[in-house]
Amino acid sequence: MFITFRRVFSVSQIIPSPTSIMSQPKRIHRICQGLARFTIRATLYGSWVLGLFPFTFDSRKRRLNRSKWLLAYGLVLNLTLMVLSMLPSTDDHNSVKVEVFERNPLVKQVEEIVEVISLITTLVTHLRTFSRSGDLVEILNELLVLEKSHFSKLMLSECHTFNRYVIEKGLVVVLEIGSSLVIYFGVPDSKIVVYEAVCIYIVQLEVLMVVMHFHLAVIYIYRYVWTINGQLLDLASRLRRGDSVDPDRIQLLLWLYSRLLDLNDRLAAIYDIQVTLFMATLFSANIIVGHVLVICWINITRFSLLEMILLFPQALVINFWDLWQGIAFCDLAESTGKKTSMILKLFNDMENMDQETERRVTEFTCFCSHRRLKVCHLGLLDINYEMGFRMIITNILYVVFLVQFDYMNLKFKTN
């Protein structure tokens, strides 16, 4: 028996070699890179099918061109789906909603407000996205030129954070749609209309995809700034070793950095209303879901464990994750821009810099001190972790206020 085990389990299988240990992270990184590329391609092709990306790609010139046919197709498709999704609803005819609305009218009033916000968000998202498509195609073409002419040559290593965030964004879109379908089809004794569900959740997917376009653009800008930071660190290490550097390379990095800041501001101006309304929709949806969850918990004897555990808590968690992820994308780009200023400080104690290199570094430092990379919506909202914490705390406080205001109606009376 001992000899048999020795034949089956060799030493290399029990104690992996250093080469196999090093190959495992590389294999994981390759898988993540493949998933990120798949997510980006799926987003592109899905956006074409849904009429959300009215651009064609000229492979010879490597440029995007705005197509009037795709614009017309997108407007007709999206407006038709919106009209169909607004037809008289049958979703209210399920036992849970009827009982909650009859016992607690405040929940129905809050839900009506949420539905109005969602409708406004959907309509404004489509109209503004198509009306600003001309500005958007110019930004995307400039990003393509920068990628081909400069960043493809400047990239020193693979940006694993970029791949991870792209995968997470694709996953959260799938989970949002799945969560909505679970609530629609999972409520017991509900009257289900398939065509209504298809229209409603395709419209929801379209809004999620438009917001995803913005977040993918932000994460691309992050990767480009991350590349510039890597180049600056490489130049600083060369100077520390006593090697000479080309001042024109620093000037090129400064030009690329300034272009990225301009493109970031223009992108934020195109998507600011859509993303702000989308965040308001998630914010209000979390309030109503949290309120209903408290009612179900207090009346736990009236509702099954399926309704308590599977339906409402998962929706609340996924909505918070989606809200927080959008904030994390913007904060990542902002924090990476701050690191650029910190990296430039490494050049202060370099004694072997020539006068021209020192002047270029000083120009870069002065530029960073006057302009910051940040995502600002409507000229008021800086999207970062600080604002994200405030939103979550405010979200919880609103649920507490509703519970306190309607405390006497939370407990259902027994017949």
PDB file of C-alpha atoms in Angstrom, residues 17-131:
ATOM      1  CA  SER A  17       8.039  23.869  -6.918  1.00  0.00           C
ATOM      2  CA  PRO A  18       8.762  27.638  -6.902  1.00  0.00           C
ATOM      3  CA  THR A  19       8.130  27.673 -10.654  1.00  0.00           C
ATOM      4  CA  SER A  20       4.612  26.260 -10.216  1.00  0.00           C
ATOM      5  CA  ILE A  21       3.919  28.690  -7.370  1.00  0.00           C
ATOM      6  CA  MET A  22       4.942  31.612  -9.574  1.00  0.00           C
ATOM      7  CA  SER A  23       2.961  30.270 -12.528  1.00  0.00           C
ATOM      8  CA  GLN A  24      -0.306  30.196 -10.560  1.00  0.00           C
ATOM      9  CA  PRO A  25      -0.598  34.010 -10.181  1.00  0.00           C
ATOM     10  CA  LYS A  26       0.342  34.412 -13.849  1.00  0.00           C
ATOM     11  CA  ARG A  27      -2.387  31.962 -14.806  1.00  0.00           C
ATOM     12  CA  ILE A  28      -4.887  33.860 -12.650  1.00  0.00           C
ATOM     13  CA  HIS A  29      -3.826  37.163 -14.217  1.00  0.00           C
ATOM     14  CA  ARG A  30      -4.282  35.709 -17.708  1.00  0.00           C
ATOM     15  CA  ILE A  31      -7.762  34.505 -16.781  1.00  0.00           C
ATOM     16  CA  CYS A  32      -8.659  37.946 -15.358  1.00  0.00           C
ATOM     17  CA  GLN A  33      -7.304  39.627 -18.472  1.00  0.00           C
ATOM     18  CA  GLY A  34      -9.417  37.349 -20.671  1.00  0.00           C
ATOM     19  CA  LEU A  35     -12.529  37.988 -18.575  1.00  0.00           C
ATOM     20  CA  ALA A  36     -11.945  41.745 -18.741  1.00  0.00           C
ATOM     21  CA  ARG A  37     -11.645  41.632 -22.525  1.00  0.00           C
ATOM     22  CA  PHE A  38     -14.779  39.494 -22.757  1.00  0.00           C
ATOM     23  CA  THR A  39     -16.672  41.985 -20.557  1.00  0.00           C
ATOM     24  CA  ILE A  40     -15.604  44.928 -22.714  1.00  0.00           C
ATOM     25  CA  ARG A  41     -16.556  43.144 -25.942  1.00  0.00           C
ATOM     26  CA  ALA A  42     -19.872  41.976 -24.502  1.00  0.00           C
ATOM     27  CA  THR A  43     -20.601  45.559 -23.447  1.00  0.00           C
ATOM     28  CA  LEU A  44     -19.758  46.840 -26.926  1.00  0.00           C
ATOM     29  CA  TYR A  45     -21.838  44.282 -28.820  1.00  0.00           C
ATOM     30  CA  GLY A  46     -24.699  44.491 -26.316  1.00  0.00           C
ATOM     31  CA  SER A  47     -24.733  48.276 -26.654  1.00  0.00           C
ATOM     32  CA  TRP A  48     -24.949  47.974 -30.439  1.00  0.00           C
ATOM     33  CA  VAL A  49     -27.860  45.529 -30.175  1.00  0.00           C
ATOM     34  CA  LEU A  50     -29.706  47.752 -27.683  1.00  0.00           C
ATOM     35  CA  GLY A  51     -29.097  50.881 -29.752  1.00  0.00           C
ATOM     36  CA  LEU A  52     -26.972  52.561 -27.070  1.00  0.00           C
ATOM     37  CA  PHE A  53     -23.733  52.926 -29.059  1.00  0.00           C
ATOM     38  CA  PRO A  54     -24.608  54.751 -32.312  1.00  0.00           C
ATOM     39  CA  PHE A  55     -21.097  54.546 -33.737  1.00  0.00           C
ATOM     40  CA  THR A  56     -19.431  52.436 -36.418  1.00  0.00           C
ATOM     41  CA  PHE A  57     -15.719  51.631 -36.423  1.00  0.00           C
ATOM     42  CA  ASP A  58     -13.595  52.371 -39.478  1.00  0.00           C
ATOM     43  CA  SER A  59     -10.804  49.793 -39.189  1.00  0.00           C
ATOM     44  CA  ARG A  60      -8.736  51.460 -41.931  1.00  0.00           C
ATOM     45  CA  LYS A  61      -8.635  54.851 -40.219  1.00  0.00           C
ATOM     46  CA  ARG A  62      -9.123  53.389 -36.726  1.00  0.00           C
ATOM     47  CA  ARG A  63     -11.841  55.914 -35.998  1.00  0.00           C
ATOM     48  CA  LEU A  64     -15.406  55.847 -34.738  1.00  0.00           C
ATOM     49  CA  ASN A  65     -18.065  57.471 -36.929  1.00  0.00           C
ATOM     50  CA  ARG A  66     -21.517  58.482 -35.780  1.00  0.00           C
ATOM     51  CA  SER A  67     -24.232  56.646 -37.709  1.00  0.00           C
ATOM     52  CA  LYS A  68     -27.596  58.302 -38.280  1.00  0.00           C
ATOM     53  CA  TRP A  69     -29.158  54.894 -38.883  1.00  0.00           C
ATOM     54  CA  LEU A  70     -27.960  53.609 -35.524  1.00  0.00           C
ATOM     55  CA  LEU A  71     -29.162  56.808 -33.872  1.00  0.00           C
ATOM     56  CA  ALA A  72     -32.635  56.373 -35.347  1.00  0.00           C
ATOM     57  CA  TYR A  73     -32.677  52.672 -34.463  1.00  0.00           C
ATOM     58  CA  GLY A  74     -31.674  53.400 -30.878  1.00  0.00           C
ATOM     59  CA  LEU A  75     -34.251  56.138 -30.364  1.00  0.00           C
ATOM     60  CA  VAL A  76     -37.107  54.099 -31.838  1.00  0.00           C
ATOM     61  CA  LEU A  77     -36.182  50.955 -29.914  1.00  0.00           C
ATOM     62  CA  ASN A  78     -35.644  52.628 -26.560  1.00  0.00           C
ATOM     63  CA  LEU A  79     -38.718  54.875 -26.701  1.00  0.00           C
ATOM     64  CA  THR A  80     -40.863  51.896 -27.781  1.00  0.00           C
ATOM     65  CA  LEU A  81     -39.614  49.798 -24.875  1.00  0.00           C
ATOM     66  CA  MET A  82     -40.283  52.668 -22.489  1.00  0.00           C
ATOM     67  CA  VAL A  83     -43.869  53.010 -23.708  1.00  0.00           C
ATOM     68  CA  LEU A  84     -44.460  49.266 -23.429  1.00  0.00           C
ATOM     69  CA  SER A  85     -43.000  49.162 -19.924  1.00  0.00           C
ATOM     70  CA  MET A  86     -45.362  51.983 -18.843  1.00  0.00           C
ATOM     71  CA  LEU A  87     -48.532  50.110 -19.815  1.00  0.00           C
ATOM     72  CA  PRO A  88     -50.966  49.289 -16.961  1.00  0.00           C
ATOM     73  CA  SER A  89     -48.967  47.223 -14.545  1.00  0.00           C
ATOM     74  CA  THR A  90     -49.976  43.828 -13.262  1.00  0.00           C
ATOM     75  CA  ASP A  91     -47.038  43.501 -10.904  1.00  0.00           C
ATOM     76  CA  ASP A  92     -49.017  45.130  -8.086  1.00  0.00           C
ATOM     77  CA  HIS A  93     -51.435  42.206  -8.003  1.00  0.00           C
ATOM     78  CA  ASN A  94     -49.450  39.959  -5.705  1.00  0.00           C
ATOM     79  CA  SER A  95     -50.264  39.102  -2.142  1.00  0.00           C
ATOM     80  CA  VAL A  96     -47.226  40.726  -0.550  1.00  0.00           C
ATOM     81  CA  LYS A  97     -47.650  44.117  -2.235  1.00  0.00           C
ATOM     82  CA  VAL A  98     -51.402  44.231  -1.744  1.00  0.00           C
ATOM     83  CA  GLU A  99     -51.107  43.481   1.952  1.00  0.00           C
ATOM     84  CA  VAL A 100     -48.213  45.874   2.557  1.00  0.00           C
ATOM     85  CA  PHE A 101     -49.893  48.723   0.644  1.00  0.00           C
ATOM     86  CA  GLU A 102     -53.246  48.220   2.406  1.00  0.00           C
ATOM     87  CA  ARG A 103     -51.699  48.099   5.853  1.00  0.00           C
ATOM     88  CA  ASN A 104     -49.088  50.807   5.239  1.00  0.00           C
ATOM     89  CA  PRO A 105     -50.085  53.532   2.710  1.00  0.00           C
ATOM     90  CA  LEU A 106     -46.773  55.353   3.231  1.00  0.00           C
ATOM     91  CA  VAL A 107     -44.919  52.520   1.481  1.00  0.00           C
ATOM     92  CA  LYS A 108     -47.098  52.941  -1.600  1.00  0.00           C
ATOM     93  CA  GLN A 109     -46.519  56.701  -1.661  1.00  0.00           C
ATOM     94  CA  VAL A 110     -42.758  56.255  -1.382  1.00  0.00           C
ATOM     95  CA  GLU A 111     -42.765  53.614  -4.117  1.00  0.00           C
ATOM     96  CA  GLU A 112     -44.673  55.955  -6.441  1.00  0.00           C
ATOM     97  CA  ILE A 113     -41.983  58.584  -5.886  1.00  0.00           C
ATOM     98  CA  VAL A 114     -39.299  55.992  -6.682  1.00  0.00           C
ATOM     99  CA  GLU A 115     -41.122  55.042  -9.896  1.00  0.00           C
ATOM    100  CA  VAL A 116     -41.294  58.695 -10.977  1.00  0.00           C
ATOM    101  CA  ILE A 117     -37.557  59.111 -10.318  1.00  0.00           C
ATOM    102  CA  SER A 118     -36.840  55.930 -12.304  1.00  0.00           C
ATOM    103  CA  LEU A 119     -38.969  57.128 -15.225  1.00  0.00           C
ATOM    104  CA  ILE A 120     -37.260  60.526 -15.307  1.00  0.00           C
ATOM    105  CA  THR A 121     -33.853  58.833 -15.086  1.00  0.00           C
ATOM    106  CA  THR A 122     -34.607  56.516 -18.006  1.00  0.00           C
ATOM    107  CA  LEU A 123     -36.008  59.252 -20.253  1.00  0.00           C
ATOM    108  CA  VAL A 124     -33.246  61.781 -19.543  1.00  0.00           C
ATOM    109  CA  THR A 125     -30.562  59.095 -19.884  1.00  0.00           C
ATOM    110  CA  HIS A 126     -31.605  58.179 -23.412  1.00  0.00           C
ATOM    111  CA  LEU A 127     -32.298  61.704 -24.656  1.00  0.00           C
ATOM    112  CA  ARG A 128     -29.097  63.195 -23.271  1.00  0.00           C
ATOM    113  CA  THR A 129     -26.930  60.285 -24.380  1.00  0.00           C
ATOM    114  CA  PHE A 130     -28.135  60.549 -27.978  1.00  0.00           C
ATOM    115  CA  SER A 131     -28.043  64.349 -28.024  1.00  0.00           C
TER     116      SER A 131
END
